[in-house]
């Protein structure tokens, strides 16, 4: 069968023939129909993620949509790779896809949908009426964050990003305002300050944009006050590090936590979240745009900027 195979960390995967997967005990074969290309796939293959594989060659991809032997249409995960015509999975790693939802959006929504909802609800404990800033709002996950923040009752949602076309589209997704990140830093600081404070920041960027935002927090007097800004670190598109001045932590209510595999909700809660996210997309209440590409073109599209649209590979 054909698959996208990584031969060395840092290389592009190759579209080539591999042996059919052999199910182990408790596993079954799934016929793959749609496989999202996420930034997680890219950093795993680049060797820059803490979970990058040591044993290569290996089939890329961690989740996809497919059909089990009995015809059930599922979103599934597989540690053996999913960017292939067939993969192995276990029933407990499968979530049935609601009727009316196409394979491609179902495949695309799992990673940004579940992680964003969990970041807002589980890590930030977002309450109705709070003000939310999304750093990296022009990305696939950022666009989901704008929609879910509004759905979870935020009173104001501000999206920050660079791409002007995608930034402009955030209003129709529920953003109350947008901020251009590619402006001089003094102007960017002024734009953040003009918003008057945020309760929750969902951060897909880190690096310099997040440093500039953090620099707008803090006070220069010794008045006693209580404030909280819960910054949820989710992605590192703009850098792996930030400088965090101690005085900001003492003179503001900044709280920094991450969301990822190391601090995820219990599996049953995640499964419930996934079901809710799939139902929202199926009902047209959560939008994710997809770009269908044949798996044979995996190399050509691997590093393309997705511009707010998720590439979904079709075996
Ligand atoms: N922890 C988790 O569970 C989890 C789950 C999902 C995603 N993530 C991570 O979240 C991040 C975003 O994912 P995604 O799917 O939304 O990616 P994406 O669709 O590729 O979007 C990338 C975003 O990053 C922005 N960006 C890239 N380089 C930048 C730079 N140098 N300065 C400022 N902005 C920059 C882009 O802005 P413009 O397009 O405006 O230029 C865009 O908003 C990734 O790091 C991903 O791995 C983590």
PDB file of N, CA and C and ligand atoms in Angstrom, residues 39 111 115 136 138-142 161-163 204-205 234-238 259-260 310, ligand 1:
ATOM      1  N   UNK A  39       0.611  21.017  12.462  1.00  0.00           N
ATOM      2  CA  UNK A  39       1.957  21.446  12.866  1.00  0.00           C
ATOM      3  C   UNK A  39       2.616  20.409  13.770  1.00  0.00           C
ATOM      4  N   UNK A 111      -7.590  17.978  16.290  1.00  0.00           N
ATOM      5  CA  UNK A 111      -6.424  18.601  16.944  1.00  0.00           C
ATOM      6  C   UNK A 111      -6.713  20.035  17.410  1.00  0.00           C
ATOM      7  N   UNK A 115      -8.076  20.650  21.564  1.00  0.00           N
ATOM      8  CA  UNK A 115      -7.036  21.350  22.341  1.00  0.00           C
ATOM      9  C   UNK A 115      -7.484  22.759  22.720  1.00  0.00           C
ATOM     10  N   UNK A 136      -2.150  34.611  17.632  1.00  0.00           N
ATOM     11  CA  UNK A 136      -2.079  33.602  16.567  1.00  0.00           C
ATOM     12  C   UNK A 136      -3.476  33.241  16.102  1.00  0.00           C
ATOM     13  N   UNK A 138      -4.975  33.948  13.462  1.00  0.00           N
ATOM     14  CA  UNK A 138      -5.117  33.699  12.024  1.00  0.00           C
ATOM     15  C   UNK A 138      -4.806  32.256  11.649  1.00  0.00           C
ATOM     16  N   UNK A 139      -4.308  31.457  12.593  1.00  0.00           N
ATOM     17  CA  UNK A 139      -4.039  30.051  12.304  1.00  0.00           C
ATOM     18  C   UNK A 139      -5.307  29.219  12.417  1.00  0.00           C
ATOM     19  N   UNK A 140      -5.182  27.943  12.056  1.00  0.00           N
ATOM     20  CA  UNK A 140      -6.349  27.053  12.124  1.00  0.00           C
ATOM     21  C   UNK A 140      -6.862  26.975  13.560  1.00  0.00           C
ATOM     22  N   UNK A 141      -5.951  26.765  14.514  1.00  0.00           N
ATOM     23  CA  UNK A 141      -6.375  26.654  15.916  1.00  0.00           C
ATOM     24  C   UNK A 141      -6.880  28.005  16.429  1.00  0.00           C
ATOM     25  N   UNK A 142      -6.223  29.089  16.031  1.00  0.00           N
ATOM     26  CA  UNK A 142      -6.631  30.422  16.477  1.00  0.00           C
ATOM     27  C   UNK A 142      -8.041  30.760  16.020  1.00  0.00           C
ATOM     28  N   UNK A 161      -2.958  38.657  14.850  1.00  0.00           N
ATOM     29  CA  UNK A 161      -2.262  37.863  13.840  1.00  0.00           C
ATOM     30  C   UNK A 161      -1.612  38.770  12.814  1.00  0.00           C
ATOM     31  N   UNK A 162      -1.021  38.166  11.787  1.00  0.00           N
ATOM     32  CA  UNK A 162      -0.312  38.958  10.775  1.00  0.00           C
ATOM     33  C   UNK A 162      -1.076  39.013   9.453  1.00  0.00           C
ATOM     34  N   UNK A 163      -1.534  37.878   8.986  1.00  0.00           N
ATOM     35  CA  UNK A 163      -2.132  37.803   7.651  1.00  0.00           C
ATOM     36  C   UNK A 163      -3.399  38.675   7.586  1.00  0.00           C
ATOM     37  N   UNK A 204      -0.803  30.825  20.830  1.00  0.00           N
ATOM     38  CA  UNK A 204      -0.271  29.832  19.890  1.00  0.00           C
ATOM     39  C   UNK A 204       1.106  30.242  19.372  1.00  0.00           C
ATOM     40  N   UNK A 205       1.670  31.341  19.891  1.00  0.00           N
ATOM     41  CA  UNK A 205       2.865  31.921  19.273  1.00  0.00           C
ATOM     42  C   UNK A 205       4.125  31.838  20.130  1.00  0.00           C
ATOM     43  N   UNK A 234      -0.090  27.370  24.257  1.00  0.00           N
ATOM     44  CA  UNK A 234      -0.533  26.195  23.491  1.00  0.00           C
ATOM     45  C   UNK A 234       0.418  25.858  22.344  1.00  0.00           C
ATOM     46  N   UNK A 235       1.008  26.878  21.713  1.00  0.00           N
ATOM     47  CA  UNK A 235       1.881  26.629  20.570  1.00  0.00           C
ATOM     48  C   UNK A 235       3.041  27.600  20.532  1.00  0.00           C
ATOM     49  N   UNK A 236       4.033  27.279  19.686  1.00  0.00           N
ATOM     50  CA  UNK A 236       5.275  28.066  19.673  1.00  0.00           C
ATOM     51  C   UNK A 236       5.642  28.479  18.247  1.00  0.00           C
ATOM     52  N   UNK A 237       4.644  28.994  17.499  1.00  0.00           N
ATOM     53  CA  UNK A 237       4.916  29.340  16.099  1.00  0.00           C
ATOM     54  C   UNK A 237       5.925  30.480  15.958  1.00  0.00           C
ATOM     55  N   UNK A 238       6.039  31.366  16.951  1.00  0.00           N
ATOM     56  CA  UNK A 238       6.938  32.519  16.812  1.00  0.00           C
ATOM     57  C   UNK A 238       8.204  32.385  17.660  1.00  0.00           C
ATOM     58  N   UNK A 259      -1.032  24.198  27.863  1.00  0.00           N
ATOM     59  CA  UNK A 259      -1.943  23.087  27.581  1.00  0.00           C
ATOM     60  C   UNK A 259      -1.257  22.150  26.602  1.00  0.00           C
ATOM     61  N   UNK A 260      -1.232  20.865  26.933  1.00  0.00           N
ATOM     62  CA  UNK A 260      -0.638  19.864  26.047  1.00  0.00           C
ATOM     63  C   UNK A 260      -0.844  18.491  26.634  1.00  0.00           C
ATOM     64  N   UNK A 310      -6.946  24.073   6.997  1.00  0.00           N
ATOM     65  CA  UNK A 310      -6.208  22.838   7.282  1.00  0.00           C
ATOM     66  C   UNK A 310      -6.077  21.969   6.033  1.00  0.00           C
TER      67      UNK A 310
HETATM   68  N1  LIG B   1      -0.688  21.993  22.656  1.00  0.00           N
HETATM   69  C1  LIG B   1      -1.591  21.461  21.841  1.00  0.00           C
HETATM   70  O1  LIG B   1      -2.315  20.523  22.196  1.00  0.00           O
HETATM   71  C2  LIG B   1      -1.750  22.042  20.473  1.00  0.00           C
HETATM   72  C3  LIG B   1      -2.874  21.733  19.682  1.00  0.00           C
HETATM   73  C4  LIG B   1      -3.037  22.381  18.443  1.00  0.00           C
HETATM   74  C5  LIG B   1      -2.050  23.254  17.979  1.00  0.00           C
HETATM   75  N2  LIG B   1      -0.937  23.458  18.764  1.00  0.00           N
HETATM   76  C6  LIG B   1       0.117  24.369  18.312  1.00  0.00           C
HETATM   77  O2  LIG B   1      -0.438  25.655  18.128  1.00  0.00           O
HETATM   78  C7  LIG B   1       0.274  26.344  17.096  1.00  0.00           C
HETATM   79  C8  LIG B   1      -0.707  26.846  16.054  1.00  0.00           C
HETATM   80  O3  LIG B   1      -1.313  25.744  15.403  1.00  0.00           O
HETATM   81  P1  LIG B   1      -2.226  25.949  14.120  1.00  0.00           P
HETATM   82  O4  LIG B   1      -2.767  24.643  13.754  1.00  0.00           O
HETATM   83  O5  LIG B   1      -3.174  27.069  14.334  1.00  0.00           O
HETATM   84  O6  LIG B   1      -1.138  26.428  13.053  1.00  0.00           O
HETATM   85  P2  LIG B   1      -1.317  27.220  11.668  1.00  0.00           P
HETATM   86  O7  LIG B   1      -2.686  27.026  11.143  1.00  0.00           O
HETATM   87  O8  LIG B   1      -0.166  26.843  10.815  1.00  0.00           O
HETATM   88  O9  LIG B   1      -1.195  28.759  12.078  1.00  0.00           O
HETATM   89  C9  LIG B   1       0.024  29.320  12.428  1.00  0.00           C
HETATM   90  C10 LIG B   1      -0.211  30.624  13.135  1.00  0.00           C
HETATM   91  O10 LIG B   1       1.041  31.097  13.620  1.00  0.00           O
HETATM   92  C11 LIG B   1       1.258  32.415  13.134  1.00  0.00           C
HETATM   93  N3  LIG B   1       2.687  32.621  12.985  1.00  0.00           N
HETATM   94  C12 LIG B   1       3.578  31.780  12.414  1.00  0.00           C
HETATM   95  N4  LIG B   1       4.824  32.275  12.546  1.00  0.00           N
HETATM   96  C13 LIG B   1       4.697  33.457  13.201  1.00  0.00           C
HETATM   97  C14 LIG B   1       5.635  34.457  13.616  1.00  0.00           C
HETATM   98  N5  LIG B   1       6.943  34.317  13.402  1.00  0.00           N
HETATM   99  N6  LIG B   1       5.152  35.542  14.265  1.00  0.00           N
HETATM  100  C15 LIG B   1       3.828  35.706  14.478  1.00  0.00           C
HETATM  101  N7  LIG B   1       2.911  34.787  14.103  1.00  0.00           N
HETATM  102  C16 LIG B   1       3.349  33.692  13.468  1.00  0.00           C
HETATM  103  C17 LIG B   1       0.469  32.514  11.852  1.00  0.00           C
HETATM  104  O11 LIG B   1       0.202  33.868  11.597  1.00  0.00           O
HETATM  105  P3  LIG B   1      -0.111  34.492  10.143  1.00  0.00           P
HETATM  106  O12 LIG B   1      -0.794  33.413   9.340  1.00  0.00           O
HETATM  107  O13 LIG B   1      -1.019  35.637  10.443  1.00  0.00           O
HETATM  108  O14 LIG B   1       1.190  34.903   9.542  1.00  0.00           O
HETATM  109  C18 LIG B   1      -0.775  31.721  12.240  1.00  0.00           C
HETATM  110  O15 LIG B   1      -1.628  32.508  13.041  1.00  0.00           O
HETATM  111  C19 LIG B   1       1.309  25.340  16.567  1.00  0.00           C
HETATM  112  O16 LIG B   1       2.527  25.561  17.250  1.00  0.00           O
HETATM  113  C20 LIG B   1       0.718  23.990  16.964  1.00  0.00           C
HETATM  114  O17 LIG B   1       1.712  22.981  17.071  1.00  0.00           O
HETATM  115  C21 LIG B   1      -0.781  22.891  19.977  1.00  0.00           C
END
